mmCIF file of C-alpha atoms in Angstrom:
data_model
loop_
_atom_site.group_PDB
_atom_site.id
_atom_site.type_symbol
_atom_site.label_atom_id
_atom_site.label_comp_id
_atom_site.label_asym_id
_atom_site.label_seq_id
_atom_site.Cartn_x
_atom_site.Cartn_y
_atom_site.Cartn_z
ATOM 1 C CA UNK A 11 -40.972 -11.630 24.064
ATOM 2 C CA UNK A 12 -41.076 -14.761 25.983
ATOM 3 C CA UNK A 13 -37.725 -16.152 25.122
ATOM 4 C CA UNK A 14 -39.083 -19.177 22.995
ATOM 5 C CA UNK A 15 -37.351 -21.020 20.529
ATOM 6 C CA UNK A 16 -38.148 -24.417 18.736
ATOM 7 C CA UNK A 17 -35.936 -26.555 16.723
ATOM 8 C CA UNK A 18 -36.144 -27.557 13.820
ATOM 9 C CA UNK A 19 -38.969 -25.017 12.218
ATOM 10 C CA UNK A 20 -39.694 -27.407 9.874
ATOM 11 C CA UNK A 21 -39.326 -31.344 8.919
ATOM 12 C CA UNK A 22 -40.013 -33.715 6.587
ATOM 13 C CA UNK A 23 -39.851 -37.424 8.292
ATOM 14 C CA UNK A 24 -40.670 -40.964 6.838
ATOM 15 C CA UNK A 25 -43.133 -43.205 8.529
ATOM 16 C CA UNK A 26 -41.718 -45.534 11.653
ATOM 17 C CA UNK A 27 -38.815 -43.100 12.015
ATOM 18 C CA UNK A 28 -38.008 -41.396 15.616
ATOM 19 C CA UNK A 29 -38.085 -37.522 15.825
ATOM 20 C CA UNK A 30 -37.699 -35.457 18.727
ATOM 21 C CA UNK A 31 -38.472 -31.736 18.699
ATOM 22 C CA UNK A 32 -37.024 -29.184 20.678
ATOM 23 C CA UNK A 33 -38.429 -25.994 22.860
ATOM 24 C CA UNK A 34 -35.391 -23.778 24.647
ATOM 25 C CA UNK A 35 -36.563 -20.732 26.745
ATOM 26 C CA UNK A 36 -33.987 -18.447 28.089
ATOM 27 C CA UNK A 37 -35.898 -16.898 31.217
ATOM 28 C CA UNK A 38 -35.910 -19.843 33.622
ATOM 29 C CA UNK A 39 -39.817 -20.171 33.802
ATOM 30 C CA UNK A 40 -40.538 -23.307 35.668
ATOM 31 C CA UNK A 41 -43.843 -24.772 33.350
ATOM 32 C CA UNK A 42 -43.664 -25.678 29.592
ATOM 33 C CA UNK A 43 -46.378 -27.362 27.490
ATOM 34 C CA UNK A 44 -46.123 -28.828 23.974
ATOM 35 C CA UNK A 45 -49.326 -28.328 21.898
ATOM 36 C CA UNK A 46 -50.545 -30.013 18.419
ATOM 37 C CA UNK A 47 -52.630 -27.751 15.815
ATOM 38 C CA UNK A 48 -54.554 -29.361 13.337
ATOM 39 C CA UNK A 49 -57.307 -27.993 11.117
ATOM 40 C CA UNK A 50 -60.224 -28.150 12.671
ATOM 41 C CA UNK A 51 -59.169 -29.305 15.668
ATOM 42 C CA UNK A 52 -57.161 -25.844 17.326
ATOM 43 C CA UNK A 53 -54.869 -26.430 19.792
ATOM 44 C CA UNK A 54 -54.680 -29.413 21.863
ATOM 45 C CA UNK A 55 -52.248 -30.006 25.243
ATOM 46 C CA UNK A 56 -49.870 -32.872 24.686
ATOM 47 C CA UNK A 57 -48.103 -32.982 27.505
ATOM 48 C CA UNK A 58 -46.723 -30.424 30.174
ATOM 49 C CA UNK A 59 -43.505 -30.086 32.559
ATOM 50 C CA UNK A 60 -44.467 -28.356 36.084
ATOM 51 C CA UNK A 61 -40.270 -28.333 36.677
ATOM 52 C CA UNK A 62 -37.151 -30.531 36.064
ATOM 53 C CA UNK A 63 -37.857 -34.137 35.275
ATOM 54 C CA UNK A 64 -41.843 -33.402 36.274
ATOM 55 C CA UNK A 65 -43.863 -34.027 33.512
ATOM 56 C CA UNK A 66 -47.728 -35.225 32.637
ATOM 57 C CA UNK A 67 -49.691 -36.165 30.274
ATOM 58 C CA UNK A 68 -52.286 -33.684 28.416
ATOM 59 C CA UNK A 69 -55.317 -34.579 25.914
ATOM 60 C CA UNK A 70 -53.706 -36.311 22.897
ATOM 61 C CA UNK A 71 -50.360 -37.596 24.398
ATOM 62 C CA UNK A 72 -50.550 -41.355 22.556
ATOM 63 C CA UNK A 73 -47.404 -41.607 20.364
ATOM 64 C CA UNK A 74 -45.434 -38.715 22.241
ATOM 65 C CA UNK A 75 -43.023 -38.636 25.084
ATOM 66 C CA UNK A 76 -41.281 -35.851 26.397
ATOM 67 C CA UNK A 77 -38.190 -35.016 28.769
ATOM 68 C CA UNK A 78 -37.044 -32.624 30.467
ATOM 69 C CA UNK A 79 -33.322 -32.824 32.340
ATOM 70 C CA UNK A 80 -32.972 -29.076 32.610
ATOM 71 C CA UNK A 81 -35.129 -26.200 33.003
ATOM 72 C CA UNK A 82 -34.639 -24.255 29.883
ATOM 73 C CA UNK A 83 -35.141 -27.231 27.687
ATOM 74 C CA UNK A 84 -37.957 -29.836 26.812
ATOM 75 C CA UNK A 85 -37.842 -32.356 24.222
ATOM 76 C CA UNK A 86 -40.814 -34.247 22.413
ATOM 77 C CA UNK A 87 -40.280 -37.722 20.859
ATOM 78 C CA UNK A 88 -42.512 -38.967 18.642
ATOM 79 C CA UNK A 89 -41.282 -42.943 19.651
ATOM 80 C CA UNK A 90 -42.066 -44.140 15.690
ATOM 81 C CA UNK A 91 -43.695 -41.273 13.659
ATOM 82 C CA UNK A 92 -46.993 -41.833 12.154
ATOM 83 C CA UNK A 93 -49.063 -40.031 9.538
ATOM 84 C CA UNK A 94 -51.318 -39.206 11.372
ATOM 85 C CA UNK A 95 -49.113 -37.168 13.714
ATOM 86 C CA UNK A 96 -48.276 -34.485 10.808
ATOM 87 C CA UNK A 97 -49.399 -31.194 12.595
ATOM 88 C CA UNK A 98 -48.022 -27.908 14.119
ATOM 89 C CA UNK A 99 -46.166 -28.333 17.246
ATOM 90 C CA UNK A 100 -45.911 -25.462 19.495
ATOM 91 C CA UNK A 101 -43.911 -25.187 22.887
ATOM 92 C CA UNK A 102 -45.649 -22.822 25.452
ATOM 93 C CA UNK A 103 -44.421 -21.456 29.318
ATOM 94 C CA UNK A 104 -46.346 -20.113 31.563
ATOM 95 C CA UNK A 105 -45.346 -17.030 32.523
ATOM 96 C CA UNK A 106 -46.544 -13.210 34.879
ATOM 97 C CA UNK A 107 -45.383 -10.300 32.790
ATOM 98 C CA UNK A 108 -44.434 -7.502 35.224
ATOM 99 C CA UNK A 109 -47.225 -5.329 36.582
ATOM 100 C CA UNK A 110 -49.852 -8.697 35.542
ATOM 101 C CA UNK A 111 -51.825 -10.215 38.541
ATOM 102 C CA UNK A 112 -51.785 -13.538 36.649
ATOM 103 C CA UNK A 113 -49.939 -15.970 34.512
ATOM 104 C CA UNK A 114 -50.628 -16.331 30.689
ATOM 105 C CA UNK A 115 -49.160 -18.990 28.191
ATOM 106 C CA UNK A 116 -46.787 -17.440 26.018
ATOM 107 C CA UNK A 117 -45.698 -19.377 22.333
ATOM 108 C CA UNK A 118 -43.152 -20.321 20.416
ATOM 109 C CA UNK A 119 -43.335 -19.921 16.869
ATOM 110 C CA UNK A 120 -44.114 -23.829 15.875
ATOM 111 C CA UNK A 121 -42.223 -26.687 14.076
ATOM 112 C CA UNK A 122 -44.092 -27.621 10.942
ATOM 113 C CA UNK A 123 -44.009 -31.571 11.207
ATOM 114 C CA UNK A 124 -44.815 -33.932 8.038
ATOM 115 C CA UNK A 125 -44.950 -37.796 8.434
ATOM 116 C CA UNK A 126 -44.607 -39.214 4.670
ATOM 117 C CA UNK B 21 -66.718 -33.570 23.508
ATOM 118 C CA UNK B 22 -65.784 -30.078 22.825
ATOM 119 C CA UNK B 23 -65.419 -27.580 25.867
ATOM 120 C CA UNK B 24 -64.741 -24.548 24.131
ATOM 121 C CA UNK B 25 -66.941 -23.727 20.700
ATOM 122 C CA UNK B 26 -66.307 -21.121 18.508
ATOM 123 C CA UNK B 27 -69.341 -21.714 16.052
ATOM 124 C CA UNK B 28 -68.014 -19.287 13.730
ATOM 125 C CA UNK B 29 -65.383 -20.408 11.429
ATOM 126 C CA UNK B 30 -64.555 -16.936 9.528
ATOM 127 C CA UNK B 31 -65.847 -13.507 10.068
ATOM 128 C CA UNK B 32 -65.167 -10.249 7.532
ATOM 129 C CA UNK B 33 -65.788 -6.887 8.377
ATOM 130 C CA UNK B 34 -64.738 -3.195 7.312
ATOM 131 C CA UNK B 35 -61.927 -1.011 8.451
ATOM 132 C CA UNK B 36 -62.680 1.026 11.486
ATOM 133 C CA UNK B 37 -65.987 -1.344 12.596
ATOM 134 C CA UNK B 38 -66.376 -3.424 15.088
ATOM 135 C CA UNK B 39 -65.499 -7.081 15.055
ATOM 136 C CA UNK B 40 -67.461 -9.184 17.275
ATOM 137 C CA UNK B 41 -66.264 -12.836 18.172
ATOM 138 C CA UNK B 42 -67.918 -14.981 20.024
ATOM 139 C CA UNK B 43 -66.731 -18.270 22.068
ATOM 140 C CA UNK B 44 -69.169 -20.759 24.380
ATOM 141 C CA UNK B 45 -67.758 -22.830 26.413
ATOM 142 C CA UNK B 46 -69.330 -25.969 28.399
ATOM 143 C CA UNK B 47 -67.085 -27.171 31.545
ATOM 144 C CA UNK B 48 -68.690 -24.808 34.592
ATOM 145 C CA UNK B 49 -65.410 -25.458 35.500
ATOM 146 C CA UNK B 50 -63.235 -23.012 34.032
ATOM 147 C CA UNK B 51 -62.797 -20.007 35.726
ATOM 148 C CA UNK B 52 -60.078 -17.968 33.410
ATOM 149 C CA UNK B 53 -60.328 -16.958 29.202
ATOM 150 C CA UNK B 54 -57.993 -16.241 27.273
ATOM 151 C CA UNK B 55 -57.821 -14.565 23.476
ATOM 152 C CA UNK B 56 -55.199 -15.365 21.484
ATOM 153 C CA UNK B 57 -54.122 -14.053 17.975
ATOM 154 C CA UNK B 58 -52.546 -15.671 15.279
ATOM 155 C CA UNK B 59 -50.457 -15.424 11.983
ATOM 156 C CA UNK B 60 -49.426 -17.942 9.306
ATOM 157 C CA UNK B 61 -46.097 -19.790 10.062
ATOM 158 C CA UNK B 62 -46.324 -17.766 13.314
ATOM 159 C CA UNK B 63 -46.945 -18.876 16.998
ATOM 160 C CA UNK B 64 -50.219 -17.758 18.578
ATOM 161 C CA UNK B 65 -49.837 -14.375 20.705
ATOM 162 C CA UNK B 66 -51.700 -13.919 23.685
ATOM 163 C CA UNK B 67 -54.136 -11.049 23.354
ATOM 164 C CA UNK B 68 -56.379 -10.481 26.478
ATOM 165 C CA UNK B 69 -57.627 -12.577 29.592
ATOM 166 C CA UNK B 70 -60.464 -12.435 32.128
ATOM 167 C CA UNK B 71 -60.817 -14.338 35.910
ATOM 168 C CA UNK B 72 -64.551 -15.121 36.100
ATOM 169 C CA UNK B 73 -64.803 -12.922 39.053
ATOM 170 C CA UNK B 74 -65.104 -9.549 36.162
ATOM 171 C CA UNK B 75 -67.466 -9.716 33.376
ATOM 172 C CA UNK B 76 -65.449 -7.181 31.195
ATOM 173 C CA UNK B 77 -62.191 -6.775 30.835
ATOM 174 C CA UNK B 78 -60.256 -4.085 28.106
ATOM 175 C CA UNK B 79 -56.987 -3.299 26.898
ATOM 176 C CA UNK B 80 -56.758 -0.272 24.199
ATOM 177 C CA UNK B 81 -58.823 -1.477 21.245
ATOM 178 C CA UNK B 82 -59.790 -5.043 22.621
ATOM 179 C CA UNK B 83 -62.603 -5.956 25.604
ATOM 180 C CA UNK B 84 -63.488 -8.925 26.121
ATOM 181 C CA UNK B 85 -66.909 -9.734 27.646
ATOM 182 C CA UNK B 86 -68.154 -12.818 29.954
ATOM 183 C CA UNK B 87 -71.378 -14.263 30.652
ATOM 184 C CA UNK B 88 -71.603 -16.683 33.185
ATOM 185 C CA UNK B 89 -74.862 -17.621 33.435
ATOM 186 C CA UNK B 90 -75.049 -18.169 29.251
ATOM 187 C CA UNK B 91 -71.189 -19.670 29.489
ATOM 188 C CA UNK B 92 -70.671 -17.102 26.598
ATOM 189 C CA UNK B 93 -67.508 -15.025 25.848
ATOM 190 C CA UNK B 94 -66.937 -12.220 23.229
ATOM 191 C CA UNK B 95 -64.190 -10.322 22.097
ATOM 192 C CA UNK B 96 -64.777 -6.742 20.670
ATOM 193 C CA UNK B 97 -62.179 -5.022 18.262
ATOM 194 C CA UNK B 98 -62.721 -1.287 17.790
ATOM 195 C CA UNK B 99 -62.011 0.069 15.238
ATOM 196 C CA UNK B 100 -60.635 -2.789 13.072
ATOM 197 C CA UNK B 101 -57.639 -2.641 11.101
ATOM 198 C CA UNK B 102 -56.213 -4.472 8.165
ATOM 199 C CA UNK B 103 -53.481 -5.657 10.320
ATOM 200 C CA UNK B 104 -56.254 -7.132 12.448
ATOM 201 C CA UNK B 105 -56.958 -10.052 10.219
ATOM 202 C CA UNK B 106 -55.790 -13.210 11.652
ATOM 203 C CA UNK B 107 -56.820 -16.126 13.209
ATOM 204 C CA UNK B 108 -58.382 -15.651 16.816
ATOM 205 C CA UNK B 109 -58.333 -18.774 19.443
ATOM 206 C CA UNK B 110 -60.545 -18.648 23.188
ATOM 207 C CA UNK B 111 -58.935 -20.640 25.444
ATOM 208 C CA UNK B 112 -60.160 -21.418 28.988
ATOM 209 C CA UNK B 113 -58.844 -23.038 32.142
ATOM 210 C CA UNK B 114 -59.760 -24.045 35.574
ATOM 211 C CA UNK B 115 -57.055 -22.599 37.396
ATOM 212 C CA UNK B 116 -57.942 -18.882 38.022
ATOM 213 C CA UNK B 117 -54.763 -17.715 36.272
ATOM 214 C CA UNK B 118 -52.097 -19.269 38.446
ATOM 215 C CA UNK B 119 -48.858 -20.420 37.140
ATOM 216 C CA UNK B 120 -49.717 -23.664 36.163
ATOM 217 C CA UNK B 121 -52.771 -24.430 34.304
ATOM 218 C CA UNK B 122 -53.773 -25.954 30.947
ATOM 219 C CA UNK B 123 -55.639 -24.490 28.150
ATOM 220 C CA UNK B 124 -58.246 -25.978 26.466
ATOM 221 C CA UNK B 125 -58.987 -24.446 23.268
ATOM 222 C CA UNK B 126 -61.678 -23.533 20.663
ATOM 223 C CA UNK B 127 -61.131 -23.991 16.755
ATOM 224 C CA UNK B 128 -61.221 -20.831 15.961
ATOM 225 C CA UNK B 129 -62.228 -17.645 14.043
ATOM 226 C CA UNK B 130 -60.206 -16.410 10.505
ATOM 227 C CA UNK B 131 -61.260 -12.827 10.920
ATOM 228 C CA UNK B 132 -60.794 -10.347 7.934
ATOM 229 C CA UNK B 133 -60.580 -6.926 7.829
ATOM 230 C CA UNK B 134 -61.456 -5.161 4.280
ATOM 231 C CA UNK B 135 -59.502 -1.801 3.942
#
């Protein structure tokens, strides 16, 4: 258990309107990611954090922002939702179990998003 | 341009025989795989990994098999079980497993498992 949570699991959001989803890990692990699932698409990076107020862009990060003022928390704001951004988010850290020679990404369970 | 293929959308096989899933991938590039699992309304959980340096890698009922030369990957389930049937991501990155790296991913594979 990575120590992921997202808020809110799920939404329901009107076109135009701001939302900003939140990923809180309890374990102090210094890189986060935000992902999109779609059908037929998998997963795809949106953006990552490699530490406090360090952030970059991933493969589909048009329409998204993200913060992050403290370690255990990183926000994504959709500016002015669109249809189009309906999906699965999932938050992600990067993290080395004990006795593992390498890091793996570890997930939260996803906020179910719908633009109407 | 996709990186990481899984050309199989959905695969079904019997209780206690193997399941085979297979991943290609494209960017010479990557040097670390990943398999993750997943459940409905649930977050994907990572399975197994292997560095490019080790063509085979296993973890109880679950090796996972790289080719460089063919840029293939498979993951090998044996026996199956019921509780096997989800839906299976590859993953791959260029960063040899460090801390920081980021994950491109395939489309997946619904695997089912008849009892």
């Amino acid at each position: 258990d990575a120590g992921i949570t997202q808020s809110p699991r799920h939404k329901v959001t009107e076109t135009g309107t701001p939302v900003t989803l939140r990923c809180h890990q309890t374990e102090n692990h210094r890189y986060m990611y935000w992902y999109r699932q779609d059908p037929g698409h998998g997963l795809r990076l949106i953006h990552y954090s490699y530490g406090v107020k360090d952030t970059d862009k991933g493969e589909v990060s048009d329409g998204y922002s993200v913060s992050r003022s403290k370690t255990e928390d990183f926000l994504l704001t959709l500016e002015s939702a669109t249809s189009s951004q309906t999906s699965v988010y999932f938050c992600a850290i990067s993290a080395r179990l004990a006795g593992k020679s390498s890091y793996e990404q570890y997930f939260g369970p996803g906020t179910r998003l719908t633009v109407t | 341009d996709q990186q990481v293929k899984q050309n199989s959308p959905s695969l079904s096989v019997q209780e206690g025989r193997i399941s085979i899933l297979n991943c290609d991938y494209t960017n010479s590039m990557f040097d670390y795989f990943l398999w993750y699992k997943k459940y409905p309304a649930e977050g994907p959980t990572f399975l197994i990994s292997i560095s490019s340096i080790k063509d085979k890698n296993e973890d109880g009922r679950f090796t996972v098999f790289l080719n460089k030369s063919a840029k293939h990957l498979s993951l090998h389930i044996v026996p199956s079980q019921p509780g096997d049937s989800a839906v299976y991501f590859c993953a791959a990155s260029a960063n040899s497993g460090g801390s920081n790296y980021k994950l491109t991913f395939g489309k997946g594979t619904l695997l089912t498992v008849n009892p």
